[in-house]
Tab-separated table of C-alpha atoms in Angstrom:
chain	number	residue	atom	x	y	z
A	1	ASP	CA	21.815	45.165	178.354
A	2	THR	CA	22.035	48.908	177.730
A	3	GLU	CA	21.658	48.805	173.981
A	4	VAL	CA	19.184	50.116	171.511
A	5	THR	CA	19.454	47.958	168.394
A	6	GLN	CA	18.398	49.218	164.998
A	7	THR	CA	18.049	47.193	161.805
A	8	PRO	CA	18.990	47.402	159.056
A	9	LYS	CA	22.141	49.514	159.345
A	10	HIS	CA	21.863	50.609	155.729
A	11	LEU	CA	18.877	50.681	153.383
A	12	VAL	CA	18.522	51.741	149.773
A	13	MET	CA	14.975	51.954	148.481
A	14	GLY	CA	13.165	53.217	145.432
A	15	MET	CA	10.433	55.814	145.611
A	16	THR	CA	7.733	53.190	145.016
A	17	ASN	CA	9.022	50.712	147.577
A	18	LYS	CA	7.614	49.867	150.989
A	19	LYS	CA	10.147	49.136	153.720
A	20	SER	CA	10.333	49.126	157.509
A	21	LEU	CA	12.960	50.195	160.001
A	22	LYS	CA	13.119	48.295	163.254
A	23	CYS	CA	14.263	49.246	166.738
A	24	GLU	CA	14.527	47.064	169.818
A	25	GLN	CA	15.493	47.636	173.448
A	26	HIS	CA	15.421	45.329	176.462
A	27	MET	CA	16.043	47.857	179.197
A	28	GLY	CA	12.396	48.019	180.256
A	29	HIS	CA	12.136	51.574	178.937
A	30	ARG	CA	8.600	52.837	178.436
A	31	ALA	CA	9.374	55.760	176.112
A	32	MET	CA	10.709	55.294	172.583
A	33	TYR	CA	11.551	57.855	169.932
A	34	TRP	CA	12.274	58.265	166.234
A	35	TYR	CA	14.601	61.041	165.110
A	36	LYS	CA	15.772	62.001	161.628
A	37	GLN	CA	19.259	63.408	161.083
A	38	LYS	CA	20.553	65.004	157.901
A	39	ALA	CA	24.282	65.419	157.313
A	40	LYS	CA	25.931	68.000	159.575
A	41	LYS	CA	22.626	68.773	161.301
A	42	PRO	CA	21.239	67.899	164.736
A	43	PRO	CA	18.719	65.078	165.143
A	44	GLU	CA	15.127	66.224	164.563
A	45	LEU	CA	12.325	64.671	166.556
A	46	MET	CA	9.726	62.753	164.521
A	47	PHE	CA	7.646	60.595	166.863
A	48	VAL	CA	7.448	59.721	170.544
A	49	TYR	CA	5.766	56.703	172.088
A	50	SER	CA	5.053	56.510	175.784
A	51	TYR	CA	3.679	53.261	177.215
A	52	GLU	CA	3.113	52.033	173.651
A	53	LYS	CA	0.882	54.977	172.777
A	54	LEU	CA	1.829	57.677	170.296
A	55	SER	CA	2.557	60.731	172.388
A	56	ILE	CA	4.075	63.119	169.862
A	57	ASN	CA	3.908	63.385	166.073
A	58	GLU	CA	6.012	66.348	164.970
A	59	SER	CA	3.931	66.997	161.835
A	60	VAL	CA	5.669	64.179	160.001
A	61	PRO	CA	4.339	63.349	156.486
A	62	SER	CA	2.065	60.310	156.309
A	63	ARG	CA	4.587	58.450	154.148
A	64	PHE	CA	6.274	57.747	157.518
A	65	SER	CA	4.130	55.517	159.729
A	66	PRO	CA	5.312	54.518	163.214
A	67	GLU	CA	4.209	51.433	165.076
A	68	CYS	CA	4.900	50.202	168.597
A	69	PRO	CA	3.895	46.492	168.714
A	70	ASN	CA	5.055	46.092	172.327
A	71	SER	CA	7.143	47.850	174.940
A	72	SER	CA	10.425	46.580	173.486
A	73	LEU	CA	9.865	47.226	169.795
A	74	LEU	CA	9.406	50.287	167.631
A	75	ASN	CA	8.971	50.221	163.876
A	76	LEU	CA	8.949	52.929	161.246
A	77	HIS	CA	7.099	51.960	158.067
A	78	LEU	CA	8.154	53.769	154.918
A	79	HIS	CA	6.140	54.150	151.744
A	80	ALA	CA	6.481	56.357	148.674
A	81	LEU	CA	9.471	58.252	150.036
A	82	GLN	CA	11.237	61.070	148.238
A	83	PRO	CA	14.995	61.462	147.669
A	84	GLU	CA	15.023	64.291	150.226
A	85	ASP	CA	13.984	61.743	152.872
A	86	SER	CA	17.457	60.232	152.631
A	87	ALA	CA	18.994	60.602	156.083
A	88	LEU	CA	20.148	58.781	159.205
A	89	TYR	CA	17.114	57.553	161.149
A	90	LEU	CA	17.782	57.241	164.852
A	91	CYS	CA	15.799	55.367	167.457
A	92	ALA	CA	16.112	56.154	171.164
A	93	SER	CA	14.557	54.963	174.386
A	94	SER	CA	14.279	56.216	177.946
A	95	GLN	CA	12.873	54.904	181.206
A	96	GLU	CA	10.124	57.524	181.094
A	97	LEU	CA	9.622	60.767	179.210
A	98	ASN	CA	12.049	63.456	180.397
A	99	THR	CA	14.710	60.979	181.526
A	100	GLU	CA	18.078	59.872	180.141
A	101	ALA	CA	17.616	58.772	176.521
A	102	PHE	CA	19.834	56.188	174.839
A	103	PHE	CA	20.255	56.093	171.088
A	104	GLY	CA	20.827	53.295	168.634
A	105	GLN	CA	23.434	53.497	165.870
A	106	GLY	CA	20.853	54.475	163.290
A	107	THR	CA	19.730	53.289	159.880
A	108	ARG	CA	21.346	55.093	156.965
A	109	LEU	CA	18.504	55.426	154.433
A	110	THR	CA	19.028	56.334	150.808
A	111	VAL	CA	15.998	56.908	148.589
A	112	VAL	CA	16.704	56.599	144.862
B	1	GLY	CA	10.411	79.002	167.612
B	2	GLU	CA	12.423	78.487	170.766
B	3	SER	CA	15.334	76.130	170.482
B	4	VAL	CA	18.639	75.160	171.961
B	5	GLY	CA	21.629	76.742	170.253
B	6	LEU	CA	25.399	76.687	170.483
B	7	HIS	CA	27.888	79.495	170.472
B	8	LEU	CA	30.547	77.968	168.203
B	9	PRO	CA	30.197	75.425	165.410
B	10	THR	CA	33.818	74.246	165.739
B	11	LEU	CA	36.447	74.049	168.463
B	12	SER	CA	40.055	72.971	167.971
B	13	VAL	CA	42.263	72.081	170.940
B	14	GLN	CA	45.569	70.382	171.647
B	15	GLU	CA	45.698	67.020	173.382
B	16	GLY	CA	45.853	67.523	177.130
B	17	ASP	CA	44.085	70.891	177.077
B	18	ASN	CA	40.757	71.427	178.797
B	19	SER	CA	37.832	72.000	176.413
B	20	ILE	CA	34.736	74.061	177.052
B	21	ILE	CA	31.727	73.688	174.790
B	22	ASN	CA	28.879	76.137	175.249
B	23	CYS	CA	25.165	76.053	174.637
B	24	ALA	CA	22.541	78.772	175.012
B	25	TYR	CA	18.902	77.883	175.415
B	26	SER	CA	15.928	80.175	175.137
B	27	ASN	CA	13.094	78.220	176.757
B	28	SER	CA	12.982	79.190	180.424
B	29	ALA	CA	10.628	76.255	181.065
B	30	SER	CA	13.350	73.732	180.156
B	31	ASP	CA	14.192	71.671	183.207
B	32	TYR	CA	16.325	68.800	181.934
B	33	PHE	CA	19.440	68.946	179.787
B	34	ILE	CA	21.692	66.309	178.279
B	35	TRP	CA	25.034	66.482	176.501
B	36	TYR	CA	25.601	63.948	173.734
B	37	LYS	CA	28.721	63.012	171.779
B	38	GLN	CA	28.306	61.810	168.204
B	39	GLU	CA	31.134	60.229	166.254
B	40	SER	CA	31.004	59.916	162.506
B	41	GLY	CA	28.556	57.235	161.367
B	42	LYS	CA	27.288	56.526	164.876
B	43	GLY	CA	24.309	57.449	166.990
B	44	PRO	CA	24.516	60.083	169.755
B	45	GLN	CA	26.159	58.788	172.916
B	46	PHE	CA	24.988	60.034	176.313
B	47	ILE	CA	27.704	61.911	178.199
B	48	ILE	CA	26.102	63.638	181.162
B	49	ASP	CA	22.806	65.212	182.183
B	50	ILE	CA	21.634	67.861	184.596
B	51	ARG	CA	18.285	68.965	185.958
B	52	SER	CA	17.332	72.549	186.578
B	53	ASN	CA	17.488	72.177	190.364
B	54	MET	CA	21.278	71.824	190.059
B	55	ASP	CA	23.943	74.154	188.691
B	56	LYS	CA	26.835	71.716	188.381
B	57	ARG	CA	27.303	68.016	187.857
B	58	GLN	CA	30.522	66.073	187.424
B	59	GLY	CA	31.319	62.843	185.667
B	60	GLN	CA	34.507	61.157	184.634
B	61	ARG	CA	36.612	63.950	183.043
B	62	VAL	CA	33.443	65.908	182.246
B	63	THR	CA	31.551	68.629	184.085
B	64	VAL	CA	28.290	70.247	183.089
B	65	LEU	CA	27.455	73.731	184.328
B	66	LEU	CA	23.984	75.239	184.173
B	67	ASN	CA	23.331	78.946	184.562
B	68	LYS	CA	19.583	79.441	184.593
B	69	THR	CA	19.874	83.201	185.002
B	70	VAL	CA	21.375	83.616	181.541
B	71	LYS	CA	20.016	80.338	180.157
B	72	HIS	CA	23.458	78.916	179.455
B	73	LEU	CA	24.809	75.372	179.574
B	74	SER	CA	28.417	74.300	179.208
B	75	LEU	CA	30.356	71.060	178.957
B	76	GLN	CA	33.904	70.997	180.257
B	77	ILE	CA	36.180	68.145	179.211
B	78	ALA	CA	39.380	67.796	181.219
B	79	ALA	CA	42.638	66.637	179.624
B	80	THR	CA	41.081	66.335	176.177
B	81	GLN	CA	42.181	63.294	174.185
B	82	PRO	CA	42.104	62.559	170.441
B	83	GLY	CA	39.275	60.105	171.135
B	84	ASP	CA	37.164	63.037	172.288
B	85	SER	CA	37.040	64.347	168.716
B	86	ALA	CA	33.371	64.304	167.709
B	87	VAL	CA	30.291	66.486	167.370
B	88	TYR	CA	28.802	67.511	170.708
B	89	PHE	CA	25.120	68.347	171.051
B	90	CYS	CA	23.211	69.754	173.957
B	91	ALA	CA	19.577	68.750	174.193
B	92	GLU	CA	16.767	70.138	176.310
B	93	ASN	CA	13.413	68.967	177.518
B	94	ILE	CA	10.856	71.309	178.990
B	95	GLY	CA	9.546	68.543	181.191
B	96	GLN	CA	5.910	68.770	180.293
B	97	ALA	CA	3.651	66.053	178.970
B	98	GLY	CA	3.902	65.853	175.228
B	99	THR	CA	7.506	66.977	174.999
B	100	ALA	CA	10.767	65.244	174.239
B	101	LEU	CA	14.435	66.072	173.797
B	102	ILE	CA	15.145	68.871	171.345
B	103	PHE	CA	18.716	69.147	170.082
B	104	GLY	CA	20.873	72.215	169.564
B	105	LYS	CA	23.034	72.764	166.514
B	106	GLY	CA	26.203	70.983	167.623
B	107	THR	CA	29.880	71.827	168.071
B	108	THR	CA	32.567	69.867	166.267
B	109	LEU	CA	35.517	69.275	168.590
B	110	SER	CA	38.848	68.516	166.946
B	111	VAL	CA	41.726	67.364	169.138
B	112	SER	CA	45.222	67.367	167.713
B	113	SER	CA	48.125	65.494	169.253
């Protein structure tokens, strides 16, 4: 299994809603990542987990809250988002930091 | 701040031609580089990687070249096919604790048949 699975594929939420994005991998990878990608732009790093501990937070607003319940799962909890947060949210994993990273297909988020 | 960049935002080639996509990086501490392909509506797909102790690495129809002297990375695609049409990103990692892959701006490759 060489897949990173993200759910849902699409999400529309209001600015007062609370929702969660989910990411799962069964490759035994110990590093997991959240990236945000706006249209026609490169992915931007948000968070990095290494061995289930938050390793990097790229000054992301607190309305985005990551969680790593175990080594296979990574969540991104969303609350009180703004329309400008609409983007493709990508999850990735790698065996360790600084090794080959595999990406999921992303969640297309629209905030209305 | 320092970041990975690309020379050209778009590249158009004919089917069967060889394609060369370039990337310049500015962080001399970067020691690991990956090329990704991203098709519309999909996540980035790993193509090939290279570490700074190498200057060339070959895969199936693809070759990555690394020139540390001028901080330049390139991806060569042999016999380009319409299915190669996508956005190509180079990404770098400076290999220290507390770092992760940082992406360059991307080159859109269009292959016409």
